[in-house]
Coordinates of C-alpha atoms and ligand atoms in Angstrom, one line a residue:
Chain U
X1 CA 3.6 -6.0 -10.8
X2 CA 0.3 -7.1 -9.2
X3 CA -2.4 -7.5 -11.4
X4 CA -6.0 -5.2 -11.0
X5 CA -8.2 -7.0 -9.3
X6 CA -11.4 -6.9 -11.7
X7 CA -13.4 -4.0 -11.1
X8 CA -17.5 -3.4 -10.4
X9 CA -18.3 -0.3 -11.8
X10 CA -21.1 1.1 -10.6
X11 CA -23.8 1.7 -12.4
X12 CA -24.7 5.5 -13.8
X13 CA -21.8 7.2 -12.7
X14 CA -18.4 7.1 -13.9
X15 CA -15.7 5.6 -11.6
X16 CA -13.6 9.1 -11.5
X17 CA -16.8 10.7 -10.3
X18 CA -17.4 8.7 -7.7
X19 CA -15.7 9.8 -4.6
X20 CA -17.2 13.4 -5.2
X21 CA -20.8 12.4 -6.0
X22 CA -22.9 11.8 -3.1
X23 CA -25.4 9.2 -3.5
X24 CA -23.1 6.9 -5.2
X25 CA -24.0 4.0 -2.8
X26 CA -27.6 4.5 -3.8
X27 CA -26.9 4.1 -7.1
X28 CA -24.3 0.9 -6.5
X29 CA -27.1 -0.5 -4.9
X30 CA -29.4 0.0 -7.6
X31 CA -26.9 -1.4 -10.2
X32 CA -26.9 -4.2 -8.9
X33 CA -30.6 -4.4 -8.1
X34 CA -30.6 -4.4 -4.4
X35 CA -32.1 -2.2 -1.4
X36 CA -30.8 -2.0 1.6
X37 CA -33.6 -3.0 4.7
X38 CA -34.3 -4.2 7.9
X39 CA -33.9 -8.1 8.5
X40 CA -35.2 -9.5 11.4
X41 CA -33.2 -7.0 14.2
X42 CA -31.8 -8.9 17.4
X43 CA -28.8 -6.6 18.3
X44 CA -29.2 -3.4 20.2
X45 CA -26.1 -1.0 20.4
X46 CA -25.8 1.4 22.8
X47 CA -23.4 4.2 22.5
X48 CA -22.5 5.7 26.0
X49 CA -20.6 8.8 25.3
X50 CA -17.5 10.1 23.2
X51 CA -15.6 11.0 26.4
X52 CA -12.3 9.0 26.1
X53 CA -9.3 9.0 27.1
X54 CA -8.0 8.6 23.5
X55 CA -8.2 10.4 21.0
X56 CA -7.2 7.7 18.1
X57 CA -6.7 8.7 14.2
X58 CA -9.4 6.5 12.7
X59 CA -12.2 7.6 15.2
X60 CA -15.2 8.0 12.8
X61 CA -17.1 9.6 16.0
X62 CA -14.4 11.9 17.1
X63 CA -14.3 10.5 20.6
X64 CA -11.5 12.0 23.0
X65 CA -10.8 13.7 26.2
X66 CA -12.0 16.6 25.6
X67 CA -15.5 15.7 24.4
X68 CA -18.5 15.9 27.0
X69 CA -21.3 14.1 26.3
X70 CA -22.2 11.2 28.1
X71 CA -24.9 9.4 28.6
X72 CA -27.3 9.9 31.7
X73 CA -28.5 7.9 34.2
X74 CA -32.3 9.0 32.8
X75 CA -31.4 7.9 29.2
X76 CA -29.7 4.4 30.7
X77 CA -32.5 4.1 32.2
X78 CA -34.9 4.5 29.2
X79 CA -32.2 2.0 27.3
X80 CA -32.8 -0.6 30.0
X81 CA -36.7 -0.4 29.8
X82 CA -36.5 -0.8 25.9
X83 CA -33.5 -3.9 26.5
X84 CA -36.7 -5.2 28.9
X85 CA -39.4 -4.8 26.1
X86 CA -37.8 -6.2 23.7
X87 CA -35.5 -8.9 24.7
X88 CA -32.5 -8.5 22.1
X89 CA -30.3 -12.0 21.5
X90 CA -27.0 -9.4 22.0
X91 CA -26.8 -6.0 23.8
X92 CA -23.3 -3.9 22.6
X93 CA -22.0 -1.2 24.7
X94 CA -19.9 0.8 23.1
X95 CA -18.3 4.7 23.2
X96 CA -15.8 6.7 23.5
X97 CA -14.7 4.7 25.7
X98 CA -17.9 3.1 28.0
X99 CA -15.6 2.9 31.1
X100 CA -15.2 6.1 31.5
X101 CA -18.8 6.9 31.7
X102 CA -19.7 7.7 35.6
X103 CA -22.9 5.3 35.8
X104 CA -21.4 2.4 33.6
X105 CA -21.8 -0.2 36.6
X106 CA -25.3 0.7 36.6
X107 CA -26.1 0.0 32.9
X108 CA -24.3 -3.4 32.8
X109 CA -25.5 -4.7 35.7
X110 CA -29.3 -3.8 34.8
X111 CA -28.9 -4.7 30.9
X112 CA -26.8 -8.2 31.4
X113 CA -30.0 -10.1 33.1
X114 CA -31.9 -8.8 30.1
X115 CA -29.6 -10.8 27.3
X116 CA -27.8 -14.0 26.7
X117 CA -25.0 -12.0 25.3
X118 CA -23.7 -8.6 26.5
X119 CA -20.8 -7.1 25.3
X120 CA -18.6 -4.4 26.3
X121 CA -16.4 -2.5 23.5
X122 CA -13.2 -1.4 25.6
X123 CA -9.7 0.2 24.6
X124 CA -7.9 -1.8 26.8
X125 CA -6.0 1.4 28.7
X126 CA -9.0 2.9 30.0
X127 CA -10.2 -0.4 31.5
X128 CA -6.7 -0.6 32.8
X129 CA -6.7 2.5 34.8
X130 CA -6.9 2.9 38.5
X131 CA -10.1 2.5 39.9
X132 CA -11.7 0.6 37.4
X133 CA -11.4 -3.2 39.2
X134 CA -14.7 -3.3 40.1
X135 CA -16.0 -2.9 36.9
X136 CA -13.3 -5.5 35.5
X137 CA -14.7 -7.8 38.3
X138 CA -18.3 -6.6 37.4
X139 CA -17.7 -8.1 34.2
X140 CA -16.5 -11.2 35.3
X141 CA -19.4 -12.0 37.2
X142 CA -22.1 -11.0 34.3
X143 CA -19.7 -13.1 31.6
X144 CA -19.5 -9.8 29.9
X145 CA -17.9 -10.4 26.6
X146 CA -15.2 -7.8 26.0
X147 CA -14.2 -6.6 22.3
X148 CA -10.8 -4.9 22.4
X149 CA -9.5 -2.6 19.5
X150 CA -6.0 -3.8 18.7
X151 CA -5.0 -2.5 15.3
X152 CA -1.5 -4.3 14.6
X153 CA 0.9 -7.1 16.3
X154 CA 3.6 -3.9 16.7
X155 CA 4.4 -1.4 19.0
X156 CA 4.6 1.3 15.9
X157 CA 1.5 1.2 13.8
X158 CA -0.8 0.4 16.8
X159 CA 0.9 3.8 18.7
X160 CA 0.7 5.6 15.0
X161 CA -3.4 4.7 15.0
X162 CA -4.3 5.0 19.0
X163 CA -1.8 7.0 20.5
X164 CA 1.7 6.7 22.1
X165 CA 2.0 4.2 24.9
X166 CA -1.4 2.4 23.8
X167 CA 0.5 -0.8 22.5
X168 CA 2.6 -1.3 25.9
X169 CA -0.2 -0.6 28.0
X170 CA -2.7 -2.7 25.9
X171 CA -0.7 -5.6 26.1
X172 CA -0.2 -5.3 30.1
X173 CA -4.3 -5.2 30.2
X174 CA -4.3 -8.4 27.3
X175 CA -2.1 -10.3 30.0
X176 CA -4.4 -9.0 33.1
X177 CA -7.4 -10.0 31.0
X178 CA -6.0 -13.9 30.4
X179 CA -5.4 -14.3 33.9
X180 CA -8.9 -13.4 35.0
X181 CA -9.9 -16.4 32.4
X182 CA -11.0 -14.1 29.5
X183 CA -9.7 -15.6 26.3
X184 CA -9.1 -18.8 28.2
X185 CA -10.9 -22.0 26.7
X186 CA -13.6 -23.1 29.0
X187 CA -13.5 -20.0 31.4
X188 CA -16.7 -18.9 29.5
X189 CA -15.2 -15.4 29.1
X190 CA -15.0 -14.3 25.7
X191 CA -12.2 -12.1 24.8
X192 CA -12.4 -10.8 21.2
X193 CA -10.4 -8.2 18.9
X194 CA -10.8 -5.7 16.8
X195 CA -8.4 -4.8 13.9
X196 CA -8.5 -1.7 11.6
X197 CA -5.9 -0.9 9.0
X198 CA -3.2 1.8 10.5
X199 CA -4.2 3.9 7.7
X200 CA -5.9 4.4 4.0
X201 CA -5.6 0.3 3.4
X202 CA -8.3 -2.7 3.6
X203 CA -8.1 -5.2 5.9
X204 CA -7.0 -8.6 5.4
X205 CA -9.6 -11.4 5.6
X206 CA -10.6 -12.1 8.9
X207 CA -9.3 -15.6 9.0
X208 CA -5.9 -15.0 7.8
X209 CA -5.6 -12.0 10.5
X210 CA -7.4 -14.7 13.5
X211 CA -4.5 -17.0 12.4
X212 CA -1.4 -14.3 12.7
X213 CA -2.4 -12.9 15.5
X214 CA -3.0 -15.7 17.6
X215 CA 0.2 -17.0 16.5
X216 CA 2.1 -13.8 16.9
X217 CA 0.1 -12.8 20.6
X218 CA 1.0 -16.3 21.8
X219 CA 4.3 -16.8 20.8
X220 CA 5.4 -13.3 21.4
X221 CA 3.8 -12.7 25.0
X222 CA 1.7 -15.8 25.9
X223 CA -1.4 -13.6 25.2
X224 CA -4.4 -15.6 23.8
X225 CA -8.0 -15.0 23.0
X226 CA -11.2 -16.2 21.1
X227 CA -11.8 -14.1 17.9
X228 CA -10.6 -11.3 16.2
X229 CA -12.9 -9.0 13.5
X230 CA -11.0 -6.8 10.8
X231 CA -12.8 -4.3 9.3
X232 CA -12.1 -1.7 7.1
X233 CA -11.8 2.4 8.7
X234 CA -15.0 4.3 7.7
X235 CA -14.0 7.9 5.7
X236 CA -15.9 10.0 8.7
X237 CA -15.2 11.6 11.7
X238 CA -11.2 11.9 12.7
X239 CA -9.9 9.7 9.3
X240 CA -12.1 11.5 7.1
X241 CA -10.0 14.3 8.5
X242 CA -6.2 12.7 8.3
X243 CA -7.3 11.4 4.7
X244 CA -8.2 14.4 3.2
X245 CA -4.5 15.7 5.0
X246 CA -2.9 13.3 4.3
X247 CA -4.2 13.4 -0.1
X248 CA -5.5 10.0 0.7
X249 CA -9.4 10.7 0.5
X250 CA -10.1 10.2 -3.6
X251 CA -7.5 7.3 -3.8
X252 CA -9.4 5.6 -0.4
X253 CA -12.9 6.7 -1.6
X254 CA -12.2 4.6 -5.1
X255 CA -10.6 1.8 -3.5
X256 CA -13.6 1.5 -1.2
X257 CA -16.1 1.7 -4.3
X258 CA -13.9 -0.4 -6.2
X259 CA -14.0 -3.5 -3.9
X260 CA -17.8 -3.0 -3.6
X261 CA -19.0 -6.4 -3.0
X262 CA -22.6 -7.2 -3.6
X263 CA -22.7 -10.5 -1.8
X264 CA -22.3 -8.6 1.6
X265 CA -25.3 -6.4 1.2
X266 CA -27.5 -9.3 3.2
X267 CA -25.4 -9.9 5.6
X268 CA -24.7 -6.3 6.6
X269 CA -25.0 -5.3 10.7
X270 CA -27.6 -2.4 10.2
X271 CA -30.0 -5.3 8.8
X272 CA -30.1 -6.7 12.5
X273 CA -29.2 -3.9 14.7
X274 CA -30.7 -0.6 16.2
X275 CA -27.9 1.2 17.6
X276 CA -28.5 3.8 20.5
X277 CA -26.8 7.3 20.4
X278 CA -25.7 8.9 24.3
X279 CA -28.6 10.9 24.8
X280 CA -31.2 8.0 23.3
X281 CA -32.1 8.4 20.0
X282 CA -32.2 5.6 17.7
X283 CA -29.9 4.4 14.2
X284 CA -29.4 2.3 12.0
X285 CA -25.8 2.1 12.9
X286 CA -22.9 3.7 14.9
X287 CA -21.7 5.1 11.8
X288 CA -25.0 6.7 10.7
X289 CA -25.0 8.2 14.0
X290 CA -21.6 10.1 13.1
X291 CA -23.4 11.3 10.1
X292 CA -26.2 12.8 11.9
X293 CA -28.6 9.9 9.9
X294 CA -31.5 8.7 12.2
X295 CA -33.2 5.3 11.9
X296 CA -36.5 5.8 9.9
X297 CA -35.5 9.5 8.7
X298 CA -36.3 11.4 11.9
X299 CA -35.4 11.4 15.3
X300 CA -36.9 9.1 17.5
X301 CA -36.2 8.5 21.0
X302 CA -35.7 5.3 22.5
X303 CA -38.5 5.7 25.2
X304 CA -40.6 6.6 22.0
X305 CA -39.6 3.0 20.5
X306 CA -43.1 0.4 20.7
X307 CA -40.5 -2.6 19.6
X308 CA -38.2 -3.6 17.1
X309 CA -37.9 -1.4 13.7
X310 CA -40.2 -3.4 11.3
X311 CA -38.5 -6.0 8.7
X312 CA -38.2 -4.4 5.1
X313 CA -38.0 -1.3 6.6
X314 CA -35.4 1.2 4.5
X315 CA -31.8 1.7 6.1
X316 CA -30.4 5.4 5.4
X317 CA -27.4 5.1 3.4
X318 CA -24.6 6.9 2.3
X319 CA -21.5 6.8 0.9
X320 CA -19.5 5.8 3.8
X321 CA -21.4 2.9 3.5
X322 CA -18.9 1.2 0.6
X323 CA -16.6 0.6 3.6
X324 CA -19.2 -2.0 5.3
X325 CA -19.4 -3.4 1.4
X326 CA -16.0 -3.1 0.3
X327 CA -13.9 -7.0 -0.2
X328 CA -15.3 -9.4 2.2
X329 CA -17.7 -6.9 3.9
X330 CA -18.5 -5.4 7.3
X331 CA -20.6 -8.2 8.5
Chain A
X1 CA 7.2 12.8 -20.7
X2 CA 9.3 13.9 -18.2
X3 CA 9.7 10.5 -16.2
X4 CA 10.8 7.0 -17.1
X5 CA 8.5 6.0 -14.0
X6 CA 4.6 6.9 -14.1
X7 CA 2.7 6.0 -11.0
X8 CA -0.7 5.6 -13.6
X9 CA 0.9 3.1 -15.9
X10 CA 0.6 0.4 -12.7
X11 CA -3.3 0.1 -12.9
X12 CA -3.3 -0.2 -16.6
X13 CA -0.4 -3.1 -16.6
X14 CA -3.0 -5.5 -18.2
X15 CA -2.7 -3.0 -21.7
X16 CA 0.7 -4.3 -22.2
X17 CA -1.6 -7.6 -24.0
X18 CA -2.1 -5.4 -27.0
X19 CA -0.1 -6.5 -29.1
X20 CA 0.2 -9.8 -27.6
X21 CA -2.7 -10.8 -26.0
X22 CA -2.1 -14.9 -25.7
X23 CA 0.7 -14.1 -24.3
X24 CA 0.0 -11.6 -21.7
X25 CA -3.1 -14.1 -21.1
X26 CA -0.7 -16.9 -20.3
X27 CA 1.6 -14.8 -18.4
X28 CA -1.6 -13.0 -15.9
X29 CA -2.8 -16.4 -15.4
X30 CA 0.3 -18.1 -14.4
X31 CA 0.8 -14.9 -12.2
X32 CA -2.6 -15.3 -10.6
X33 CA -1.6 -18.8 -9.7
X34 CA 1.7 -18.0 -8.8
X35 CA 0.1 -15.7 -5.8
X36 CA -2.9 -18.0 -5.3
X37 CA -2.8 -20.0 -1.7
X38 CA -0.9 -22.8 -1.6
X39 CA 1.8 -24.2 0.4
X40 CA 2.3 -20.5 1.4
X41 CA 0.0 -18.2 2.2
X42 CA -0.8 -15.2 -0.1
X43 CA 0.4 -13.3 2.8
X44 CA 3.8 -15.0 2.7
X45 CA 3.8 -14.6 -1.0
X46 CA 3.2 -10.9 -1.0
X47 CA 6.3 -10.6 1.6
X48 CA 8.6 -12.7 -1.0
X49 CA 7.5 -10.2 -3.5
X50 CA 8.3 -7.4 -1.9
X51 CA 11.7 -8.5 -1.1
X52 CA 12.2 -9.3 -4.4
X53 CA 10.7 -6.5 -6.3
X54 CA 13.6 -4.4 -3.9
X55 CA 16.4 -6.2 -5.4
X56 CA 14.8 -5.8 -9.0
X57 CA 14.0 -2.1 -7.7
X58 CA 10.7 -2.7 -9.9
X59 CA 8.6 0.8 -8.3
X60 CA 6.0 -0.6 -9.7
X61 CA 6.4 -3.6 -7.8
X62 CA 7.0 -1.5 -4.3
X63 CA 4.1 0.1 -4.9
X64 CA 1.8 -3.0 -5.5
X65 CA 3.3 -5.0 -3.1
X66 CA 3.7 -2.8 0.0
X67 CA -0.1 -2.3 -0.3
X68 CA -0.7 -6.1 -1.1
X69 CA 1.8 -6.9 2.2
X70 CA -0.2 -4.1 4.2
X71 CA -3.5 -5.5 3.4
X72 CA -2.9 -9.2 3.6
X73 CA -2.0 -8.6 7.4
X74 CA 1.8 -8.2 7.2
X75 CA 3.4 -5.1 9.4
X76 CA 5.8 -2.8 8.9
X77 CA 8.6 -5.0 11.1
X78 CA 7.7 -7.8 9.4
X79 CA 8.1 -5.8 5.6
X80 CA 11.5 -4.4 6.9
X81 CA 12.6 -7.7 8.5
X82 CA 11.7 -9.2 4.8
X83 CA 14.0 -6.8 3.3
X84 CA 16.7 -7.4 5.2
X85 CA 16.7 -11.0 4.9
X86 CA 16.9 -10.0 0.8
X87 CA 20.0 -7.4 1.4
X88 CA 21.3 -10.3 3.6
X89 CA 21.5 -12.1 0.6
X90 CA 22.7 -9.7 -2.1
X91 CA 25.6 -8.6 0.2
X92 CA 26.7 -11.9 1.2
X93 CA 26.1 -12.7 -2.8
X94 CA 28.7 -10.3 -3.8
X95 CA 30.9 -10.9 -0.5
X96 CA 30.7 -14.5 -1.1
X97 CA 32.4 -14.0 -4.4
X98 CA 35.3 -12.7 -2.6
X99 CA 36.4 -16.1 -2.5
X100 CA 36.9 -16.3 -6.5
X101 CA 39.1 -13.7 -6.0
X102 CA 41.0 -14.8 -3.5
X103 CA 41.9 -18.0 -5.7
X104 CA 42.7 -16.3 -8.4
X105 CA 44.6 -13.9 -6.5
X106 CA 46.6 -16.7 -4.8
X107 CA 46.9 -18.6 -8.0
X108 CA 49.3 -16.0 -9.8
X109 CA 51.1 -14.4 -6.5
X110 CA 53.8 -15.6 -5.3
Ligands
SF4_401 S1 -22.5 2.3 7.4 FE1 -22.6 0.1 7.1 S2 -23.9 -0.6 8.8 FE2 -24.3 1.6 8.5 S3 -26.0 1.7 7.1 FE3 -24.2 1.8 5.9 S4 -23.9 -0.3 5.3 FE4 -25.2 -0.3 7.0

């Protein structure tokens, strides 16, 4: 039988109380002396839309087909004057699924003079649909790094998580994507992965899952790439949903609280990033956006935004925040 | 209690140093190291185990070690390929056997 890994208790609350009691992050934090604020940001995130054409279990923003909002060519533009203020080292577009969003072209070719790194957050199938080559080719031209989500190296978990048919048809645009030259060494097109768990599990360490999967991709269907991040599912949005189903919620909830890792608190993404919701306002984080928690405490549009959020500033927390803290972090 | 098996005795495994704790302290830290990286990879460990804890059918062990294979990378083909390779074994175990009793069949027929 495996042994416990020891256990942090955090402090003033007891562990059984823990999934229930809001503000337990607050108080982790505090156990351990720490606040959570601003570092020196350099990354902005810009969320498009939650139209997709997925609709995938673990969506913490409950992105699908059926979902509407978008982001206009008014906002873009507001995004692309702040990108021009500014100056961010990285720009992140991300969704729902950014491909799908009618003015796309438009944002990445305005925002990609503005950084050294842009990057584009795709599922694979929609980027592989008919009609989208001249965005694929728009890429190419603007070295637009693309970060895929690819759960599992097999067919069943990674159709369980995303949907059925999302393995065959992610691997198809894996191949397409190597012989454009992304993943290729010296192509200077960055192809990287994204892996979370199929389901109420933590991730394995980053390097162990860069070394599998490469190995696996390449020896099973001569698919290769540059890096690959694992990170664990945050309890919001569509998994919040399958876990409380599914009687996984308190079980996930104490793992996640369990694991909390102090060590990652400095290196954390919302220390460094301002992430952009579809119609412009500004958070600390994608998954503060799901939670309805703005940057700052109040809704502030990004046309409002001077500059970047001040260092020190406080980051809104909650508890779905033990998943970016949780083993070997969400960094 | 109404079960042999309890699901909550598995997080409090380390209570069975009690009574005995240099014991239990020599066994947890020879099975720390045991599953450490080495030669193998913790991943490939946690496979073994679960393989084995089948043919000890140890729930306990299923329990800990389908999570542990789960979230040390492993999937669910690679968990069931495991298995087999273990069943593999223990049939061709008892099969290979088959030859004892075969000589000693021959031996005392005619
Ligand atoms: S969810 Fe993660 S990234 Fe967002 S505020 Fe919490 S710790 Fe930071």
């Amino acid at each position: 039988m495996k042994q416990e890994e020891p256990r942090q208790e955090p402090a003033g609350s007891r562990r059984s109380d823990l999934p229930a009691q809001d503000g337990a992050f607050s108080q982790s934090l505090q156990g351990h002396g720490l606040e959570l604020v601003r570092g020196e940001t350099h990354t902005l995130q810009v969320n498009v839309g939650l139209l997709c054409n997925q609709a995938c279990r673990h969506c913490h923003l409950e992105a699908g087909p059926t979902r509407r909002e978008v982001m206009s060519r008014a906002t873009m533009n507001d995004v692309i004057a702040y990108a021009r203020r500014v100056r961010f080292e990285v720009i992140d577009i991300t969704g729902g699924a950014p491909e799908m969003v009618p003015d796309i072209e438009y944002l990445i070719g305005e925002l990609a003079p503005l950084t050294p790194r842009l990057m584009l957050r795709s599922n694979l199938t929609a980027l592989g649909q008919e009609g989208r080559e001249r965005l694929l080719e728009l890429c190419v031209r603007q070295r637009v790094v693309i970060v895929s989500s690819f759960p599992a190296t097999n067919p069943g978990q990674t159709d369980s998580q995303r949907g059925q048919g999302v393995w065959e048809q992610s691997i198809a645009m894996l191949r397409r994507l190597n012989e454009e030259g992304y993943g290729i060494e010296g192509s200077g097109l960055e192809l990287d992965l994204v892996a979370n768990p199929a389901g109420a599990f933590l991730p394995t360490s980053q390097q162990e899952a860069e070394r599998k999967f490469k190995r696996d991709l390449e020896r099973k269907f001569g698919i290769v790439f540059n890096h690959i991040y694992t990170f664990a599912n945050m309890p919001l949005g569509r998994f919040r949903a399958w876990l409380e189903k599914s009687g996984n919620y308190r079980p996930y909830m104490e793992k996640l609280a369990q694991s909390f890792n102090p060590c990652t608190v400095s290196g954390l993404m919302c220390r460094t990033l301002v992430s952009v919701s579809w119609d412009g306002y500004l958070y600390d984080c994608d998954f503060n956006q799901a939670e309805g928690l703005p940057l700052g405490g109040e809704k502030i549009h990004v046309a409002m935004m001077p500059g970047l959020p001040e260092p020190g500033t406080p980051i809104a927390v909650g508890d779905h925040c033990y998943a970016c803290t949780a083993g070997s972090g969400f960094t | 209690m109404e079960n042999y098996y309890d699901p909550a005795d598995l997080p409090k495994f380390a209570e069975i140093g009690k009574e005995a704790p240099e014991l239990a302290k020599k066994f947890f830290d020879y099975y720390g190291q045991v599953f450490a990286e080495g030669e193998l990879t913790e991943r490939e460990k946690a496979l073994i185990a679960l393989a084995v804890a089948h043919t000890v059918q140890c729930p306990y062990c299923i329990d800990a070690y389908t999570r542990a294979c789960l979230e040390k990378g492993s999937n669910l083909g690679e968990m069931t390929e495991a298995l087999h390779v273990v069943t593999a074994i223990r049939g061709g175990a008892s099969l290979v056997h088959g030859m004892q009793m075969r000589r000693i069949a021959e031996k005392i027929s005619m």
